[in-house]
mmCIF file of C-alpha atoms and ligand atoms in Angstrom:
data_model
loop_
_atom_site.group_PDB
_atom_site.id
_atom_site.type_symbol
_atom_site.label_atom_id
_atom_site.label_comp_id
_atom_site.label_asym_id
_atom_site.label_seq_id
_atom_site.Cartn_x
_atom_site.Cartn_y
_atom_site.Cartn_z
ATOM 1 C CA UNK A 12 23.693 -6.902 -34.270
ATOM 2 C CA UNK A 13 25.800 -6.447 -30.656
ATOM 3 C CA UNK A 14 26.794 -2.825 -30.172
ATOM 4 C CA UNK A 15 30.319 -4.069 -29.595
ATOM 5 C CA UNK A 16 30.650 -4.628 -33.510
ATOM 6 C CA UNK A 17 29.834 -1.267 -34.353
ATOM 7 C CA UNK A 18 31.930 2.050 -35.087
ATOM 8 C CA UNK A 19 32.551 5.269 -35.174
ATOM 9 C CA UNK A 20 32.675 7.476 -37.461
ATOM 10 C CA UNK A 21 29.208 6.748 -37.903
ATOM 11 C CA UNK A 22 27.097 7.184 -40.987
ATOM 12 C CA UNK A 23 23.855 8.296 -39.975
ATOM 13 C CA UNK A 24 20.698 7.757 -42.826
ATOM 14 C CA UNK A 25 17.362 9.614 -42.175
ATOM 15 C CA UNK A 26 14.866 8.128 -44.180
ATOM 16 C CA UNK A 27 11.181 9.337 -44.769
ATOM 17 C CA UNK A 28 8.423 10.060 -46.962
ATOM 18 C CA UNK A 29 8.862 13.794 -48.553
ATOM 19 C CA UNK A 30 7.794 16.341 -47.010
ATOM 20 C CA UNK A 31 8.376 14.737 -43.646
ATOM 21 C CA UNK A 32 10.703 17.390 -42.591
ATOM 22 C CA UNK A 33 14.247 15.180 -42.929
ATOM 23 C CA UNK A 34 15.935 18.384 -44.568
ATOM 24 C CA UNK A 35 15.125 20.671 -41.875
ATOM 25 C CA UNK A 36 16.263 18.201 -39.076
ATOM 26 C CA UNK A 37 19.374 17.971 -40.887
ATOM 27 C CA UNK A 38 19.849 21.586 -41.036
ATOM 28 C CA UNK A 39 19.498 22.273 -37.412
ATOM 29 C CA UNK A 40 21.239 19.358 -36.216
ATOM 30 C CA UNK A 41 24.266 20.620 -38.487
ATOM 31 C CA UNK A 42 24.402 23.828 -36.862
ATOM 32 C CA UNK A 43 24.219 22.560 -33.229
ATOM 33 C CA UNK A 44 26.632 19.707 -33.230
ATOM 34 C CA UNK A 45 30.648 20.503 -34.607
ATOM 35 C CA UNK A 46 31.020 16.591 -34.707
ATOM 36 C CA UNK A 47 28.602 15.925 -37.680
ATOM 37 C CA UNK A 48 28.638 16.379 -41.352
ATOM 38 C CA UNK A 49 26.110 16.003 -44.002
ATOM 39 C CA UNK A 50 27.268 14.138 -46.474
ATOM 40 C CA UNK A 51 26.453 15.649 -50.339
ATOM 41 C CA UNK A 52 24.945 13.007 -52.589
ATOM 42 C CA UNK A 53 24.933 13.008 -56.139
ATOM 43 C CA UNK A 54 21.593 12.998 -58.509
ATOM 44 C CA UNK A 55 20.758 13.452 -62.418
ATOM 45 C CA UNK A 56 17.407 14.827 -61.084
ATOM 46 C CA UNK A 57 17.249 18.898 -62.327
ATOM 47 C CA UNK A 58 18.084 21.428 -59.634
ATOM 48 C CA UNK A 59 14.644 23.398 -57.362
ATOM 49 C CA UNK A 60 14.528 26.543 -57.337
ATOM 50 C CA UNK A 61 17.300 27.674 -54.367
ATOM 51 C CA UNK A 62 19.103 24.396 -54.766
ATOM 52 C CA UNK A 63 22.896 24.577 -55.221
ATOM 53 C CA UNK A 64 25.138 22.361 -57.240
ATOM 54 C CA UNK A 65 27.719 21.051 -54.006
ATOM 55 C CA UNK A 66 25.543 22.238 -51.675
ATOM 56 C CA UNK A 67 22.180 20.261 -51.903
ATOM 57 C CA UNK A 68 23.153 17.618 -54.003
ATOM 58 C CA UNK A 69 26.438 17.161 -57.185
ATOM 59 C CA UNK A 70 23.905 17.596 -60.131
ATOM 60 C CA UNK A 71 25.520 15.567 -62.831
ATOM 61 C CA UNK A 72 24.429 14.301 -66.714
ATOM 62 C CA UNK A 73 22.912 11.056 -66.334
ATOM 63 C CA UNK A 74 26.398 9.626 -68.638
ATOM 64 C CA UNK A 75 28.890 10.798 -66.071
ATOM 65 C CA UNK A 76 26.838 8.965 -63.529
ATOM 66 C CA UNK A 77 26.914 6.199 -65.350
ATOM 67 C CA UNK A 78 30.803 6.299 -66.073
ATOM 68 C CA UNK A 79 31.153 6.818 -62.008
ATOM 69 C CA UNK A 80 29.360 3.581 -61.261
ATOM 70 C CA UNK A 81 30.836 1.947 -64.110
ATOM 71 C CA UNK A 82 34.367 3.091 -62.068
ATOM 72 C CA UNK A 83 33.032 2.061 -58.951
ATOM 73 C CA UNK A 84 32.954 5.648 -57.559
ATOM 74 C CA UNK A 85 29.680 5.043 -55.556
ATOM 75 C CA UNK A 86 29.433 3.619 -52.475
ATOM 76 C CA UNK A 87 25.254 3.332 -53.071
ATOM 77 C CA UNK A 88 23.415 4.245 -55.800
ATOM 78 C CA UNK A 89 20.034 4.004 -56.850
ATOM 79 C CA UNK A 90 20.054 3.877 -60.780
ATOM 80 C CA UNK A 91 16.271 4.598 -61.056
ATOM 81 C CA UNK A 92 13.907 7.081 -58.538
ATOM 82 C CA UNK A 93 11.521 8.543 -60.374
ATOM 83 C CA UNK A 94 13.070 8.421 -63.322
ATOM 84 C CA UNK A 95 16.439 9.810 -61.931
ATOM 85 C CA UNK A 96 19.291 8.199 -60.969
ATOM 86 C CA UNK A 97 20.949 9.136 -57.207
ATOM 87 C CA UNK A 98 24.057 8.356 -55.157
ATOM 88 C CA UNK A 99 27.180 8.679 -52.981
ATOM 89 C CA UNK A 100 30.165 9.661 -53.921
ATOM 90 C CA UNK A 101 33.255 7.330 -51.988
ATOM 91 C CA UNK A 102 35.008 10.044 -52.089
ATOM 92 C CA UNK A 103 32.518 12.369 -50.322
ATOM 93 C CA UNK A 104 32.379 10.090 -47.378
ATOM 94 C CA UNK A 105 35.179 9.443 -47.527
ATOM 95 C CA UNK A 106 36.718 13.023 -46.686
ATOM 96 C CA UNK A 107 34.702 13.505 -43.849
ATOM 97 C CA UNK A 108 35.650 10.465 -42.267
ATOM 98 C CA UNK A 109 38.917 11.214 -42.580
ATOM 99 C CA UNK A 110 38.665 14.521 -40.291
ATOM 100 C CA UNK A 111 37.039 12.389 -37.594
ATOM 101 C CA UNK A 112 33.461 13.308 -38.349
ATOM 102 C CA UNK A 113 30.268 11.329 -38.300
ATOM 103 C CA UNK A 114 28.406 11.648 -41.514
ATOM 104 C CA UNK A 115 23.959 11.743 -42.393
ATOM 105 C CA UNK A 116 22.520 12.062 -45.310
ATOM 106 C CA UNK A 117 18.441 11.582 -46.509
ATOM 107 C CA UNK A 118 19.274 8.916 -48.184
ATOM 108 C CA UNK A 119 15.867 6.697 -49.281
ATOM 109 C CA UNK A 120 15.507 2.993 -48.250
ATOM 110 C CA UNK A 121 17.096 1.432 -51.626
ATOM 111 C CA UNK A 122 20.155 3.077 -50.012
ATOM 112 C CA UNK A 123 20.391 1.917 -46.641
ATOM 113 C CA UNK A 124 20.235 -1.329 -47.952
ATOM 114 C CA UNK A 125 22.963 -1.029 -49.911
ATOM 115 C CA UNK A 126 25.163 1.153 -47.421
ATOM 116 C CA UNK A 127 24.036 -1.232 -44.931
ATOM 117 C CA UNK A 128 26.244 -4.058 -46.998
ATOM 118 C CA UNK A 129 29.237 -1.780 -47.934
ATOM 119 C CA UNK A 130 29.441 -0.675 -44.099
ATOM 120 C CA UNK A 131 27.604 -2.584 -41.051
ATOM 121 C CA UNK A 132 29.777 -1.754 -38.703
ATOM 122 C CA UNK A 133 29.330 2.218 -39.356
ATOM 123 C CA UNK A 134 25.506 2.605 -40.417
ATOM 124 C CA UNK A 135 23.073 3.994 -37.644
ATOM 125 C CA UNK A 136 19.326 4.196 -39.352
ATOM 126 C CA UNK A 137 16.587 6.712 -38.817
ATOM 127 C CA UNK A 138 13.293 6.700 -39.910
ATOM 128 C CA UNK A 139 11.608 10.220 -39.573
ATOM 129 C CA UNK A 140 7.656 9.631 -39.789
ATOM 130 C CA UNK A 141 4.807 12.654 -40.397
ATOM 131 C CA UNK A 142 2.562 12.619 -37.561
ATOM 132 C CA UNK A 143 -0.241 12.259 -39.753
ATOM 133 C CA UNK A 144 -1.723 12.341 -43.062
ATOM 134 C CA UNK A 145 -3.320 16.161 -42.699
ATOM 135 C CA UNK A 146 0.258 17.425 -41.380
ATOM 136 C CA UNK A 147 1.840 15.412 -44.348
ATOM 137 C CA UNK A 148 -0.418 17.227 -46.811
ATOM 138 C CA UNK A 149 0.256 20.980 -45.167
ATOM 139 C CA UNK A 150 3.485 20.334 -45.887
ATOM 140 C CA UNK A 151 3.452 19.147 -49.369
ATOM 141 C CA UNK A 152 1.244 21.494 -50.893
ATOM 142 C CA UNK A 153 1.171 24.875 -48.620
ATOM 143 C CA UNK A 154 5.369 24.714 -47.688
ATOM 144 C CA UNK A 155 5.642 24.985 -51.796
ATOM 145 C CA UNK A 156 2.486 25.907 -53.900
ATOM 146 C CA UNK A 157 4.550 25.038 -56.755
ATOM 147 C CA UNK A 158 4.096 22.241 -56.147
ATOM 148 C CA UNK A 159 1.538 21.756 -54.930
ATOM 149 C CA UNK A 160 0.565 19.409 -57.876
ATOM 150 C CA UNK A 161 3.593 17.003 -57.451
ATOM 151 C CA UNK A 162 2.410 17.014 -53.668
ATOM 152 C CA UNK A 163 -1.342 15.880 -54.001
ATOM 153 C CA UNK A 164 0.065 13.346 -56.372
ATOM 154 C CA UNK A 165 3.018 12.527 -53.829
ATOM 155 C CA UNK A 166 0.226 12.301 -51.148
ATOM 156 C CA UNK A 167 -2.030 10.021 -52.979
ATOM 157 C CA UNK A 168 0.692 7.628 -53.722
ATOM 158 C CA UNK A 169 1.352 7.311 -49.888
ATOM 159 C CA UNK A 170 -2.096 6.809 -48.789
ATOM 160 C CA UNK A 171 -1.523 3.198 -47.901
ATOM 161 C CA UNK A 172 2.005 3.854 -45.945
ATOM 162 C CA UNK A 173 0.184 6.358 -44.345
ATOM 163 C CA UNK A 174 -2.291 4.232 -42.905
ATOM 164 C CA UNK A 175 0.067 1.886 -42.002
ATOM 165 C CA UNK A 176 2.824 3.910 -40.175
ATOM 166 C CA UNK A 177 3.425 2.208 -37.175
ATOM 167 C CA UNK A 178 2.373 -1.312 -37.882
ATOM 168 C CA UNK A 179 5.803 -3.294 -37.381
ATOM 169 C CA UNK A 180 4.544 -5.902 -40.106
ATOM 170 C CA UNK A 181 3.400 -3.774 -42.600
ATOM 171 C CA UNK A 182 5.987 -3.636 -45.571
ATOM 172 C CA UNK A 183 6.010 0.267 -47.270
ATOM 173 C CA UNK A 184 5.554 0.914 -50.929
ATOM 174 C CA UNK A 185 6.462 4.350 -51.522
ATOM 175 C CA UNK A 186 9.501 4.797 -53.333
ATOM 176 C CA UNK A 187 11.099 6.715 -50.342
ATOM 177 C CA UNK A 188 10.451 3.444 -47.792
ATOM 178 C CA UNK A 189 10.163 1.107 -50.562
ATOM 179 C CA UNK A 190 10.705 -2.881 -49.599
ATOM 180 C CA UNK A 191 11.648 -1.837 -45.390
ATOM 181 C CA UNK A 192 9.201 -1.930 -42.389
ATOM 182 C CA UNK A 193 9.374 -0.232 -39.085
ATOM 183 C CA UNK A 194 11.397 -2.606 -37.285
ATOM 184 C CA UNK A 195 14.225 -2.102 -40.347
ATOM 185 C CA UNK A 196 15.600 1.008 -38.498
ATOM 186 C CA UNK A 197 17.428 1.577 -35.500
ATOM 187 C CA UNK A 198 15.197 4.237 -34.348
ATOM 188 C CA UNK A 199 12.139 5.720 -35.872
ATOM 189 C CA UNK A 200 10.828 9.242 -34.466
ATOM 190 C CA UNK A 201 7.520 11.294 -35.661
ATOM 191 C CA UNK A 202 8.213 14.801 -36.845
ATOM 192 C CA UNK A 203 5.262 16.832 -34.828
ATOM 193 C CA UNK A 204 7.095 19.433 -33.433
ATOM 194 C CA UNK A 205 10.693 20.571 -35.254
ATOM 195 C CA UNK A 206 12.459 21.402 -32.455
ATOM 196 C CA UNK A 207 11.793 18.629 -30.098
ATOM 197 C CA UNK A 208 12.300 16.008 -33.221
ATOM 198 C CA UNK A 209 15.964 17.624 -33.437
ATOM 199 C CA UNK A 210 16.485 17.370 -29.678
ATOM 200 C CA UNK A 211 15.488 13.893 -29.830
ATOM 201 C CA UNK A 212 17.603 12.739 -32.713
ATOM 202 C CA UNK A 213 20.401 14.804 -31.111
ATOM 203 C CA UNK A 214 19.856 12.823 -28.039
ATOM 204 C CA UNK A 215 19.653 10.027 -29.878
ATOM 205 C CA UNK A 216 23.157 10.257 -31.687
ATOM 206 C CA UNK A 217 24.911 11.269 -28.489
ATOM 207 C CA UNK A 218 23.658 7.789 -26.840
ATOM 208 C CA UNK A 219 24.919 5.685 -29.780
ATOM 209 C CA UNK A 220 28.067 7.649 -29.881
ATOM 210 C CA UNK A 221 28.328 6.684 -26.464
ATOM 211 C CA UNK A 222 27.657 2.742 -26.776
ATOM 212 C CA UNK A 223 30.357 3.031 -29.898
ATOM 213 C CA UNK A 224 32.655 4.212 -27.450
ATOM 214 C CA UNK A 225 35.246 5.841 -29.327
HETATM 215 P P1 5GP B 539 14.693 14.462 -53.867
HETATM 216 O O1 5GP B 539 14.761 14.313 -55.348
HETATM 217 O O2 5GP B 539 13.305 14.765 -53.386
HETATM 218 O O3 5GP B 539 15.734 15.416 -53.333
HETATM 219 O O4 5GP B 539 15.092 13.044 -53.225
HETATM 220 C C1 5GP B 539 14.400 11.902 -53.567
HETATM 221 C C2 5GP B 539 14.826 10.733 -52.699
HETATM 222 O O5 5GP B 539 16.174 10.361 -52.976
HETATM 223 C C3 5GP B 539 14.762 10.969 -51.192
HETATM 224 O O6 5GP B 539 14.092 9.851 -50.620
HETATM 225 C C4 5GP B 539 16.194 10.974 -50.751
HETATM 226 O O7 5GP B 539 16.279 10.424 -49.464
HETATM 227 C C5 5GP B 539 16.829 10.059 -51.767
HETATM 228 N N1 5GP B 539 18.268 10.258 -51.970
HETATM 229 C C6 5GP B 539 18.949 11.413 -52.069
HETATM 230 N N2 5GP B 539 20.248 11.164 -52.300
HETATM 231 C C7 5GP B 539 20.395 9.821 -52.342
HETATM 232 C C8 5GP B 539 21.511 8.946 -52.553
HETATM 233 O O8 5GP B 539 22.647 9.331 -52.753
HETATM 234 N N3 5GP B 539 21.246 7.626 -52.563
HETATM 235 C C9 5GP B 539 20.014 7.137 -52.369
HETATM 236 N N4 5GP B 539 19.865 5.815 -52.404
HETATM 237 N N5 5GP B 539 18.946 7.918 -52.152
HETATM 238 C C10 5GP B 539 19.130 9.251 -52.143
#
């Protein structure tokens, strides 16, 4: 799509398998750059431990969900990941448009399909990769021994994507990726080292702010 079609604000989707490292990119691009704003999504998923109700996500009963897509209060919802359903509040994006700010989220692939329809002309799409499977695996079973369980299992489940990373053709199949390839995003980056993936997305978002030109 020409650049000249697209435009600011922005919304921004980072996209990745779990434990790939999309929260703490978020985080530290939030606290470096007074221009963007993570947008809070909604789920019927229960809260972690140290997750906050309008912080981390609006935790809501699956029937008031339903009754907000039923009212067409979602821009993009996913009725069914892993059993829960998850989503964007209009109104959330909404609101931060309105002060002028571009907006990210972690938002899986079932959603920047479905943003990608509501709003072309605003959607910018990351893909944040693990560098490999052993780095993938650190970070899903040391980061949290909790759950350590949910991470072999999340592991095992990605052991084909994860052989299959960066081969343009190759169509994912974990929930998280689900249905896109590689060459589905605007700009896919490996998360090796924390800090340079931040500079690089930063870098990244000031250059497309830039083409958008406003
Ligand atoms: P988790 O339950 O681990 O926080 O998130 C599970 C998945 O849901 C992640 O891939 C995350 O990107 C995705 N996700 C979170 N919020 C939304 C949303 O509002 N819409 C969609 N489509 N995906 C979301």
């Amino acid at each position: 799509m020409p650049t000249s079609v697209k435009e600011r604000p922005m919304l921004i989707t980072l996209t990745g398998p779990s434990g790939t490292g999309k929260s703490a990119v978020i985080s530290a691009l939030l606290s470096q750059d007074p221009k963007l704003r993570r947008f809070v999504t909604a789920t019927t998923r229960t809260p972690r431990p140290g997750e906050e109700h309008g912080r981390d996500y609006y935790f809501m009963e699956r029937g008031e969900f339903e009754a907000g897509v039923a009212k067409g209060e979602f821009l993009e919802h996913n009725p069914n990941y892993n059993g829960n359903m998850y989503g964007t509040p209009r109104w959330e994006v909404e609101r931060l448009f309105e002060e002028g700010c571009d907006v990210i989220s972690d938002i899986n692939a079932i959603g920047v399909r479905l943003f990608e329809a509501a709003m072309p002309k605003r959607i910018f799409k990351l893909l944040i990769l693990p560098p490999n499977r052993e780095r993938l695996e650190q970070r899903l079973t040391k980061r949290n021994p909790e759950l350590a369980d949910e991470g072999r299992a999340r592991l095992q489940q990605l052991e084909a994507d994860m052989d299959n990373l960066h081969n343009p053709s190759y169509v994912f199949t974990n929930p998280d990726m689900i249905g896109t390839t590689y060459g589905d995003y605007d700009v896919v980056l490996v998360n090796d080292v924390l800090e340079h993936t931040v500079a690089e997305v930063a870098k990244v978002i000031t250059n497309e702010r830039a083409k958008r030109g406003q």
